[in-house]
Amino acid sequence: MANQILLGLVVTLAFVVKRLTGFGNTLITNTFFLFFTELRFAAPAELLTNVPMNLAMAWKARRLVDVKFVLVLFAFVLAGILGGALILDGIRGRPLKVLLGLFVAADSLIVLVRGRAPSVETTEPEERARRAPVRGPGDALRLTASGLSLGLFGVGAVLAAFLARRFRDRDALRGTLCAVFFLDNVCRFGAYAALGLYGRETFRAALGLYPFVAAGFLLGQVLDGRIPERVLFIGTRILLIGSGAALAAANLGG
């Protein structure tokens, strides 16, 4: 019971962050979930909690979302998703927990040291930044890597960092991210189901988390615009560095 309450509070916090930024919830939830379960269970269950909010946020910002831009990006992301799902099915136990912990801690530390919130990273005119979704092999590689991160961990931080350089408008960034994440959710669900990663317990766990997802969404809606972006940025990154490092340390040498 205590673990369920703790996970519920983590999910609420994660979806407050999701509502405010458009991403980051999987970094929080999957990192904490892995103290209690395996990634091949946590990632599919957490995916199911994401679908309603990704769809709602993408729909709310639909006038700001360029469908062609999203589809071109996702064509490159999809290859990584499929590869990540295969790795998730093939590697079990502690190695994946250590890998995710190190990934989360390192990514959060790098972003924190750079000292910039994602929505203020772009330095070029937004129309120019969005005109060509993929500009060369480097972009294609980064998008494929973001898909690998999504397929394996359910984590969209790499994609968020990529898109943050294309958008100054926070609503457009959130809407575009959630549109891509919704497509990711649909494709990953199919891939995970084909690999046999869904069972009755997975759906039951996700269903039990929906009240906390709703609470996080509503609380985030109330707090939107009231919490300084800098405070949110620093607070979540410090939390992720600590939890990622703890997850990796707890599973080393096992």
PDB file of C-alpha atoms in Angstrom:
ATOM      1  CA  MET A   1       0.000   0.000   0.000  1.00  0.00           C
ATOM      2  CA  ALA A   2       2.816   2.429   0.888  1.00  0.00           C
ATOM      3  CA  ASN A   3       4.498   1.760  -2.464  1.00  0.00           C
ATOM      4  CA  GLN A   4       1.231   2.395  -4.322  1.00  0.00           C
ATOM      5  CA  ILE A   5       0.753   5.728  -2.568  1.00  0.00           C
ATOM      6  CA  LEU A   6       4.352   6.721  -3.307  1.00  0.00           C
ATOM      7  CA  LEU A   7       4.000   5.776  -6.993  1.00  0.00           C
ATOM      8  CA  GLY A   8       0.733   7.705  -7.153  1.00  0.00           C
ATOM      9  CA  LEU A   9       2.408  10.834  -5.795  1.00  0.00           C
ATOM     10  CA  VAL A  10       5.278  10.386  -8.285  1.00  0.00           C
ATOM     11  CA  VAL A  11       2.779  10.103 -11.155  1.00  0.00           C
ATOM     12  CA  THR A  12       0.960  13.239  -9.975  1.00  0.00           C
ATOM     13  CA  LEU A  13       4.231  15.196  -9.897  1.00  0.00           C
ATOM     14  CA  ALA A  14       5.244  13.778 -13.285  1.00  0.00           C
ATOM     15  CA  PHE A  15       2.050  14.896 -14.969  1.00  0.00           C
ATOM     16  CA  VAL A  16       2.217  18.343 -13.399  1.00  0.00           C
ATOM     17  CA  VAL A  17       5.579  18.647 -15.165  1.00  0.00           C
ATOM     18  CA  LYS A  18       4.044  17.179 -18.336  1.00  0.00           C
ATOM     19  CA  ARG A  19       1.216  19.720 -18.324  1.00  0.00           C
ATOM     20  CA  LEU A  20       3.641  22.599 -17.801  1.00  0.00           C
ATOM     21  CA  THR A  21       6.356  21.588 -20.274  1.00  0.00           C
ATOM     22  CA  GLY A  22       4.941  18.957 -22.637  1.00  0.00           C
ATOM     23  CA  PHE A  23       7.511  16.324 -21.634  1.00  0.00           C
ATOM     24  CA  GLY A  24       9.529  14.992 -18.700  1.00  0.00           C
ATOM     25  CA  ASN A  25       6.915  12.752 -17.100  1.00  0.00           C
ATOM     26  CA  THR A  26       8.502   9.514 -18.305  1.00  0.00           C
ATOM     27  CA  LEU A  27      11.885  10.579 -16.976  1.00  0.00           C
ATOM     28  CA  ILE A  28      10.297  10.902 -13.547  1.00  0.00           C
ATOM     29  CA  THR A  29       7.875   7.972 -13.502  1.00  0.00           C
ATOM     30  CA  ASN A  30      10.010   5.277 -15.135  1.00  0.00           C
ATOM     31  CA  THR A  31      13.021   6.168 -12.992  1.00  0.00           C
ATOM     32  CA  PHE A  32      11.013   5.776  -9.779  1.00  0.00           C
ATOM     33  CA  PHE A  33       9.012   2.790 -11.033  1.00  0.00           C
ATOM     34  CA  LEU A  34      12.204   0.819 -11.551  1.00  0.00           C
ATOM     35  CA  PHE A  35      12.906   0.820  -7.833  1.00  0.00           C
ATOM     36  CA  PHE A  36       9.871  -1.505  -7.591  1.00  0.00           C
ATOM     37  CA  THR A  37       9.527  -3.305 -10.947  1.00  0.00           C
ATOM     38  CA  GLU A  38      11.231  -4.154 -14.249  1.00  0.00           C
ATOM     39  CA  LEU A  39      11.502  -1.779 -17.225  1.00  0.00           C
ATOM     40  CA  ARG A  40       9.770  -4.256 -19.550  1.00  0.00           C
ATOM     41  CA  PHE A  41       6.703  -3.877 -17.277  1.00  0.00           C
ATOM     42  CA  ALA A  42       7.088  -0.209 -16.352  1.00  0.00           C
ATOM     43  CA  ALA A  43       7.550   1.180 -19.872  1.00  0.00           C
ATOM     44  CA  PRO A  44       4.426  -0.464 -21.375  1.00  0.00           C
ATOM     45  CA  ALA A  45       2.288   0.460 -18.343  1.00  0.00           C
ATOM     46  CA  GLU A  46       3.537   4.047 -18.284  1.00  0.00           C
ATOM     47  CA  LEU A  47       2.865   4.358 -22.029  1.00  0.00           C
ATOM     48  CA  LEU A  48      -0.851   3.752 -21.412  1.00  0.00           C
ATOM     49  CA  THR A  49      -1.001   6.635 -18.923  1.00  0.00           C
ATOM     50  CA  ASN A  50       0.452   9.020 -21.523  1.00  0.00           C
ATOM     51  CA  VAL A  51      -2.057   8.564 -24.331  1.00  0.00           C
ATOM     52  CA  PRO A  52      -4.962  10.722 -23.038  1.00  0.00           C
ATOM     53  CA  MET A  53      -2.798  13.728 -22.111  1.00  0.00           C
ATOM     54  CA  ASN A  54      -0.697  13.638 -25.274  1.00  0.00           C
ATOM     55  CA  LEU A  55      -3.853  13.571 -27.375  1.00  0.00           C
ATOM     56  CA  ALA A  56      -5.539  16.321 -25.331  1.00  0.00           C
ATOM     57  CA  MET A  57      -2.515  18.649 -25.399  1.00  0.00           C
ATOM     58  CA  ALA A  58      -1.880  18.090 -29.111  1.00  0.00           C
ATOM     59  CA  TRP A  59      -5.555  18.746 -29.877  1.00  0.00           C
ATOM     60  CA  LYS A  60      -5.616  21.897 -27.742  1.00  0.00           C
ATOM     61  CA  ALA A  61      -2.627  23.297 -29.670  1.00  0.00           C
ATOM     62  CA  ARG A  62      -3.761  21.933 -33.056  1.00  0.00           C
ATOM     63  CA  ARG A  63      -3.727  25.370 -34.718  1.00  0.00           C
ATOM     64  CA  LEU A  64      -0.050  25.697 -33.790  1.00  0.00           C
ATOM     65  CA  VAL A  65       0.961  22.197 -34.917  1.00  0.00           C
ATOM     66  CA  ASP A  66       2.291  21.689 -38.444  1.00  0.00           C
ATOM     67  CA  VAL A  67       1.086  18.198 -39.389  1.00  0.00           C
ATOM     68  CA  LYS A  68       3.600  17.794 -42.229  1.00  0.00           C
ATOM     69  CA  PHE A  69       6.450  18.811 -39.916  1.00  0.00           C
ATOM     70  CA  VAL A  70       5.317  16.230 -37.334  1.00  0.00           C
ATOM     71  CA  LEU A  71       4.977  13.400 -39.876  1.00  0.00           C
ATOM     72  CA  VAL A  72       8.418  14.020 -41.387  1.00  0.00           C
ATOM     73  CA  LEU A  73      10.031  14.005 -37.937  1.00  0.00           C
ATOM     74  CA  PHE A  74       8.203  10.874 -36.908  1.00  0.00           C
ATOM     75  CA  ALA A  75       9.295   8.954 -40.000  1.00  0.00           C
ATOM     76  CA  PHE A  76      12.858   9.127 -38.648  1.00  0.00           C
ATOM     77  CA  VAL A  77      11.857   8.563 -35.008  1.00  0.00           C
ATOM     78  CA  LEU A  78       9.948   5.379 -35.873  1.00  0.00           C
ATOM     79  CA  ALA A  79      13.050   3.398 -36.880  1.00  0.00           C
ATOM     80  CA  GLY A  80      14.585   4.041 -33.461  1.00  0.00           C
ATOM     81  CA  ILE A  81      11.354   3.120 -31.662  1.00  0.00           C
ATOM     82  CA  LEU A  82      11.263  -0.315 -33.269  1.00  0.00           C
ATOM     83  CA  GLY A  83      14.928  -0.939 -32.453  1.00  0.00           C
ATOM     84  CA  GLY A  84      14.459   0.179 -28.849  1.00  0.00           C
ATOM     85  CA  ALA A  85      11.450  -2.098 -28.382  1.00  0.00           C
ATOM     86  CA  LEU A  86      13.464  -5.096 -29.602  1.00  0.00           C
ATOM     87  CA  ILE A  87      16.281  -4.277 -27.160  1.00  0.00           C
ATOM     88  CA  LEU A  88      13.753  -3.910 -24.327  1.00  0.00           C
ATOM     89  CA  ASP A  89      12.403  -7.375 -25.061  1.00  0.00           C
ATOM     90  CA  GLY A  90      15.864  -8.898 -25.364  1.00  0.00           C
ATOM     91  CA  ILE A  91      17.643  -7.505 -22.289  1.00  0.00           C
ATOM     92  CA  ARG A  92      16.272  -8.218 -18.824  1.00  0.00           C
ATOM     93  CA  GLY A  93      16.805  -7.023 -15.280  1.00  0.00           C
ATOM     94  CA  ARG A  94      19.508  -4.879 -13.740  1.00  0.00           C
ATOM     95  CA  PRO A  95      21.502  -3.825 -16.843  1.00  0.00           C
ATOM     96  CA  LEU A  96      18.546  -1.827 -18.191  1.00  0.00           C
ATOM     97  CA  LYS A  97      17.951  -0.211 -14.795  1.00  0.00           C
ATOM     98  CA  VAL A  98      21.587   0.866 -14.574  1.00  0.00           C
ATOM     99  CA  LEU A  99      21.500   2.144 -18.156  1.00  0.00           C
ATOM    100  CA  LEU A 100      18.334   4.165 -17.596  1.00  0.00           C
ATOM    101  CA  GLY A 101      19.618   5.581 -14.306  1.00  0.00           C
ATOM    102  CA  LEU A 102      22.874   6.720 -15.893  1.00  0.00           C
ATOM    103  CA  PHE A 103      21.038   8.105 -18.936  1.00  0.00           C
ATOM    104  CA  VAL A 104      18.619  10.144 -16.816  1.00  0.00           C
ATOM    105  CA  ALA A 105      21.311  11.461 -14.460  1.00  0.00           C
ATOM    106  CA  ALA A 106      23.740  12.365 -17.267  1.00  0.00           C
ATOM    107  CA  ASP A 107      21.094  13.994 -19.464  1.00  0.00           C
ATOM    108  CA  SER A 108      19.746  16.064 -16.564  1.00  0.00           C
ATOM    109  CA  LEU A 109      23.225  17.084 -15.403  1.00  0.00           C
ATOM    110  CA  ILE A 110      24.252  18.207 -18.898  1.00  0.00           C
ATOM    111  CA  VAL A 111      21.099  20.281 -19.320  1.00  0.00           C
ATOM    112  CA  LEU A 112      21.463  21.775 -15.832  1.00  0.00           C
ATOM    113  CA  VAL A 113      25.131  22.702 -16.395  1.00  0.00           C
ATOM    114  CA  ARG A 114      24.235  24.353 -19.674  1.00  0.00           C
ATOM    115  CA  GLY A 115      21.820  26.358 -17.587  1.00  0.00           C
ATOM    116  CA  ARG A 116      18.995  26.842 -20.075  1.00  0.00           C
ATOM    117  CA  ALA A 117      15.392  25.760 -19.987  1.00  0.00           C
ATOM    118  CA  PRO A 118      14.439  23.997 -23.228  1.00  0.00           C
ATOM    119  CA  SER A 119      11.891  26.579 -24.374  1.00  0.00           C
ATOM    120  CA  VAL A 120      14.491  29.352 -24.543  1.00  0.00           C
ATOM    121  CA  GLU A 121      17.248  27.443 -26.348  1.00  0.00           C
ATOM    122  CA  THR A 122      16.417  28.435 -29.912  1.00  0.00           C
ATOM    123  CA  THR A 123      18.405  31.314 -31.366  1.00  0.00           C
ATOM    124  CA  GLU A 124      17.104  31.457 -34.934  1.00  0.00           C
ATOM    125  CA  PRO A 125      13.791  32.704 -36.376  1.00  0.00           C
ATOM    126  CA  GLU A 126      11.054  30.163 -35.700  1.00  0.00           C
ATOM    127  CA  GLU A 127       9.715  30.004 -39.264  1.00  0.00           C
ATOM    128  CA  ARG A 128      13.187  29.273 -40.607  1.00  0.00           C
ATOM    129  CA  ALA A 129      13.820  26.691 -37.890  1.00  0.00           C
ATOM    130  CA  ARG A 130      10.595  24.832 -38.714  1.00  0.00           C
ATOM    131  CA  ARG A 131      10.759  25.015 -42.498  1.00  0.00           C
ATOM    132  CA  ALA A 132      13.080  22.021 -42.873  1.00  0.00           C
ATOM    133  CA  PRO A 133      12.410  19.387 -40.172  1.00  0.00           C
ATOM    134  CA  VAL A 134      15.469  17.285 -41.092  1.00  0.00           C
ATOM    135  CA  ARG A 135      18.456  19.198 -42.449  1.00  0.00           C
ATOM    136  CA  GLY A 136      21.035  16.485 -42.875  1.00  0.00           C
ATOM    137  CA  PRO A 137      22.563  13.252 -41.538  1.00  0.00           C
ATOM    138  CA  GLY A 138      23.140  14.801 -38.107  1.00  0.00           C
ATOM    139  CA  ASP A 139      19.451  15.562 -37.631  1.00  0.00           C
ATOM    140  CA  ALA A 140      18.467  12.137 -38.943  1.00  0.00           C
ATOM    141  CA  LEU A 141      20.846  10.489 -36.448  1.00  0.00           C
ATOM    142  CA  ARG A 142      19.536  12.566 -33.524  1.00  0.00           C
ATOM    143  CA  LEU A 143      15.930  11.748 -34.393  1.00  0.00           C
ATOM    144  CA  THR A 144      16.696   8.033 -34.696  1.00  0.00           C
ATOM    145  CA  ALA A 145      18.465   8.201 -31.308  1.00  0.00           C
ATOM    146  CA  SER A 146      15.403   9.913 -29.833  1.00  0.00           C
ATOM    147  CA  GLY A 147      13.267   7.057 -31.160  1.00  0.00           C
ATOM    148  CA  LEU A 148      15.651   4.521 -29.622  1.00  0.00           C
ATOM    149  CA  SER A 149      15.282   6.283 -26.271  1.00  0.00           C
ATOM    150  CA  LEU A 150      11.489   6.220 -26.634  1.00  0.00           C
ATOM    151  CA  GLY A 151      11.319   2.572 -27.663  1.00  0.00           C
ATOM    152  CA  LEU A 152      13.678   1.369 -24.953  1.00  0.00           C
ATOM    153  CA  PHE A 153      12.920   3.666 -22.007  1.00  0.00           C
ATOM    154  CA  GLY A 154       9.764   5.548 -23.032  1.00  0.00           C
ATOM    155  CA  VAL A 155      11.810   8.719 -22.513  1.00  0.00           C
ATOM    156  CA  GLY A 156      11.392  11.663 -24.906  1.00  0.00           C
ATOM    157  CA  ALA A 157      14.089  13.983 -23.545  1.00  0.00           C
ATOM    158  CA  VAL A 158      16.302  13.645 -26.641  1.00  0.00           C
ATOM    159  CA  LEU A 159      13.405  14.569 -28.920  1.00  0.00           C
ATOM    160  CA  ALA A 160      12.398  17.461 -26.646  1.00  0.00           C
ATOM    161  CA  ALA A 161      15.929  18.874 -26.800  1.00  0.00           C
ATOM    162  CA  PHE A 162      15.890  18.562 -30.604  1.00  0.00           C
ATOM    163  CA  LEU A 163      12.559  20.365 -30.982  1.00  0.00           C
ATOM    164  CA  ALA A 164      13.411  23.023 -28.397  1.00  0.00           C
ATOM    165  CA  ARG A 165      15.880  24.485 -30.888  1.00  0.00           C
ATOM    166  CA  ARG A 166      13.042  24.960 -33.397  1.00  0.00           C
ATOM    167  CA  PHE A 167      10.423  26.710 -31.235  1.00  0.00           C
ATOM    168  CA  ARG A 168      10.344  29.887 -29.196  1.00  0.00           C
ATOM    169  CA  ASP A 169       6.617  29.652 -28.514  1.00  0.00           C
ATOM    170  CA  ARG A 170       6.020  27.346 -25.536  1.00  0.00           C
ATOM    171  CA  ASP A 171       2.491  26.379 -26.623  1.00  0.00           C
ATOM    172  CA  ALA A 172       3.700  25.425 -30.108  1.00  0.00           C
ATOM    173  CA  LEU A 173       6.546  23.388 -28.602  1.00  0.00           C
ATOM    174  CA  ARG A 174       4.230  21.579 -26.196  1.00  0.00           C
ATOM    175  CA  GLY A 175       1.647  20.870 -28.893  1.00  0.00           C
ATOM    176  CA  THR A 176       4.208  19.591 -31.404  1.00  0.00           C
ATOM    177  CA  LEU A 177       5.941  17.422 -28.814  1.00  0.00           C
ATOM    178  CA  CYS A 178       2.652  15.895 -27.711  1.00  0.00           C
ATOM    179  CA  ALA A 179       1.599  15.252 -31.324  1.00  0.00           C
ATOM    180  CA  VAL A 180       4.841  13.328 -31.949  1.00  0.00           C
ATOM    181  CA  PHE A 181       4.510  11.563 -28.591  1.00  0.00           C
ATOM    182  CA  PHE A 182       0.950  10.498 -29.441  1.00  0.00           C
ATOM    183  CA  LEU A 183       2.181   8.877 -32.665  1.00  0.00           C
ATOM    184  CA  ASP A 184       4.965   7.279 -30.614  1.00  0.00           C
ATOM    185  CA  ASN A 185       2.395   5.931 -28.144  1.00  0.00           C
ATOM    186  CA  VAL A 186       0.363   4.298 -30.930  1.00  0.00           C
ATOM    187  CA  CYS A 187       3.395   2.708 -32.607  1.00  0.00           C
ATOM    188  CA  ARG A 188       5.017   1.622 -29.368  1.00  0.00           C
ATOM    189  CA  PHE A 189       1.784   0.054 -28.184  1.00  0.00           C
ATOM    190  CA  GLY A 190       1.709  -2.017 -31.353  1.00  0.00           C
ATOM    191  CA  ALA A 191       5.374  -2.989 -31.027  1.00  0.00           C
ATOM    192  CA  TYR A 192       5.101  -3.878 -27.324  1.00  0.00           C
ATOM    193  CA  ALA A 193       1.904  -5.864 -27.935  1.00  0.00           C
ATOM    194  CA  ALA A 194       3.533  -7.800 -30.791  1.00  0.00           C
ATOM    195  CA  LEU A 195       6.421  -8.670 -28.474  1.00  0.00           C
ATOM    196  CA  GLY A 196       4.031  -9.912 -25.772  1.00  0.00           C
ATOM    197  CA  LEU A 197       4.813  -7.163 -23.252  1.00  0.00           C
ATOM    198  CA  TYR A 198       1.167  -6.467 -22.420  1.00  0.00           C
ATOM    199  CA  GLY A 199      -0.817  -8.572 -19.991  1.00  0.00           C
ATOM    200  CA  ARG A 200      -3.712  -8.167 -17.588  1.00  0.00           C
ATOM    201  CA  GLU A 201      -1.465  -6.824 -14.826  1.00  0.00           C
ATOM    202  CA  THR A 202      -0.072  -4.109 -17.107  1.00  0.00           C
ATOM    203  CA  PHE A 203      -3.528  -2.773 -17.972  1.00  0.00           C
ATOM    204  CA  ARG A 204      -4.607  -3.024 -14.340  1.00  0.00           C
ATOM    205  CA  ALA A 205      -1.579  -1.037 -13.182  1.00  0.00           C
ATOM    206  CA  ALA A 206      -2.153   1.683 -15.792  1.00  0.00           C
ATOM    207  CA  LEU A 207      -5.857   1.920 -14.922  1.00  0.00           C
ATOM    208  CA  GLY A 208      -4.994   2.386 -11.255  1.00  0.00           C
ATOM    209  CA  LEU A 209      -2.727   5.322 -12.146  1.00  0.00           C
ATOM    210  CA  TYR A 210      -5.286   7.288 -14.184  1.00  0.00           C
ATOM    211  CA  PRO A 211      -6.710   9.183 -11.160  1.00  0.00           C
ATOM    212  CA  PHE A 212      -3.188  10.423 -10.377  1.00  0.00           C
ATOM    213  CA  VAL A 213      -2.670  11.368 -14.041  1.00  0.00           C
ATOM    214  CA  ALA A 214      -5.884  13.433 -13.897  1.00  0.00           C
ATOM    215  CA  ALA A 215      -4.809  15.049 -10.623  1.00  0.00           C
ATOM    216  CA  GLY A 216      -1.435  15.997 -12.119  1.00  0.00           C
ATOM    217  CA  PHE A 217      -3.077  17.435 -15.229  1.00  0.00           C
ATOM    218  CA  LEU A 218      -5.531  19.561 -13.220  1.00  0.00           C
ATOM    219  CA  LEU A 219      -2.868  20.758 -10.799  1.00  0.00           C
ATOM    220  CA  GLY A 220      -0.560  21.601 -13.696  1.00  0.00           C
ATOM    221  CA  GLN A 221      -3.364  23.545 -15.345  1.00  0.00           C
ATOM    222  CA  VAL A 222      -3.797  25.602 -12.175  1.00  0.00           C
ATOM    223  CA  LEU A 223      -0.033  26.199 -11.863  1.00  0.00           C
ATOM    224  CA  ASP A 224       0.562  26.963 -15.557  1.00  0.00           C
ATOM    225  CA  GLY A 225       2.073  30.448 -15.746  1.00  0.00           C
ATOM    226  CA  ARG A 226       2.347  30.745 -11.957  1.00  0.00           C
ATOM    227  CA  ILE A 227       5.595  28.834 -11.436  1.00  0.00           C
ATOM    228  CA  PRO A 228       8.668  30.576 -12.890  1.00  0.00           C
ATOM    229  CA  GLU A 229      10.042  28.387 -15.680  1.00  0.00           C
ATOM    230  CA  ARG A 230      13.515  28.664 -14.176  1.00  0.00           C
ATOM    231  CA  VAL A 231      12.355  27.224 -10.840  1.00  0.00           C
ATOM    232  CA  LEU A 232      10.587  24.337 -12.560  1.00  0.00           C
ATOM    233  CA  PHE A 233      13.615  23.686 -14.754  1.00  0.00           C
ATOM    234  CA  ILE A 234      16.162  23.584 -11.914  1.00  0.00           C
ATOM    235  CA  GLY A 235      13.914  21.671  -9.496  1.00  0.00           C
ATOM    236  CA  THR A 236      13.024  18.853 -11.878  1.00  0.00           C
ATOM    237  CA  ARG A 237      16.617  18.463 -13.093  1.00  0.00           C
ATOM    238  CA  ILE A 238      17.985  18.170  -9.545  1.00  0.00           C
ATOM    239  CA  LEU A 239      15.300  15.582  -8.754  1.00  0.00           C
ATOM    240  CA  LEU A 240      16.180  13.570 -11.859  1.00  0.00           C
ATOM    241  CA  ILE A 241      19.936  13.671 -11.242  1.00  0.00           C
ATOM    242  CA  GLY A 242      19.454  12.295  -7.737  1.00  0.00           C
ATOM    243  CA  SER A 243      16.902   9.631  -8.668  1.00  0.00           C
ATOM    244  CA  GLY A 244      18.828   8.492 -11.756  1.00  0.00           C
ATOM    245  CA  ALA A 245      22.076   8.169  -9.836  1.00  0.00           C
ATOM    246  CA  ALA A 246      20.339   6.309  -7.008  1.00  0.00           C
ATOM    247  CA  LEU A 247      18.687   3.888  -9.453  1.00  0.00           C
ATOM    248  CA  ALA A 248      22.008   3.116 -11.146  1.00  0.00           C
ATOM    249  CA  ALA A 249      23.856   2.715  -7.843  1.00  0.00           C
ATOM    250  CA  ALA A 250      21.162   0.424  -6.412  1.00  0.00           C
ATOM    251  CA  ASN A 251      21.498  -1.974  -9.371  1.00  0.00           C
ATOM    252  CA  LEU A 252      25.276  -2.000  -9.886  1.00  0.00           C
ATOM    253  CA  GLY A 253      27.042  -5.187  -8.958  1.00  0.00           C
ATOM    254  CA  GLY A 254      23.878  -7.266  -8.881  1.00  0.00           C
TER     255      GLY A 254
END
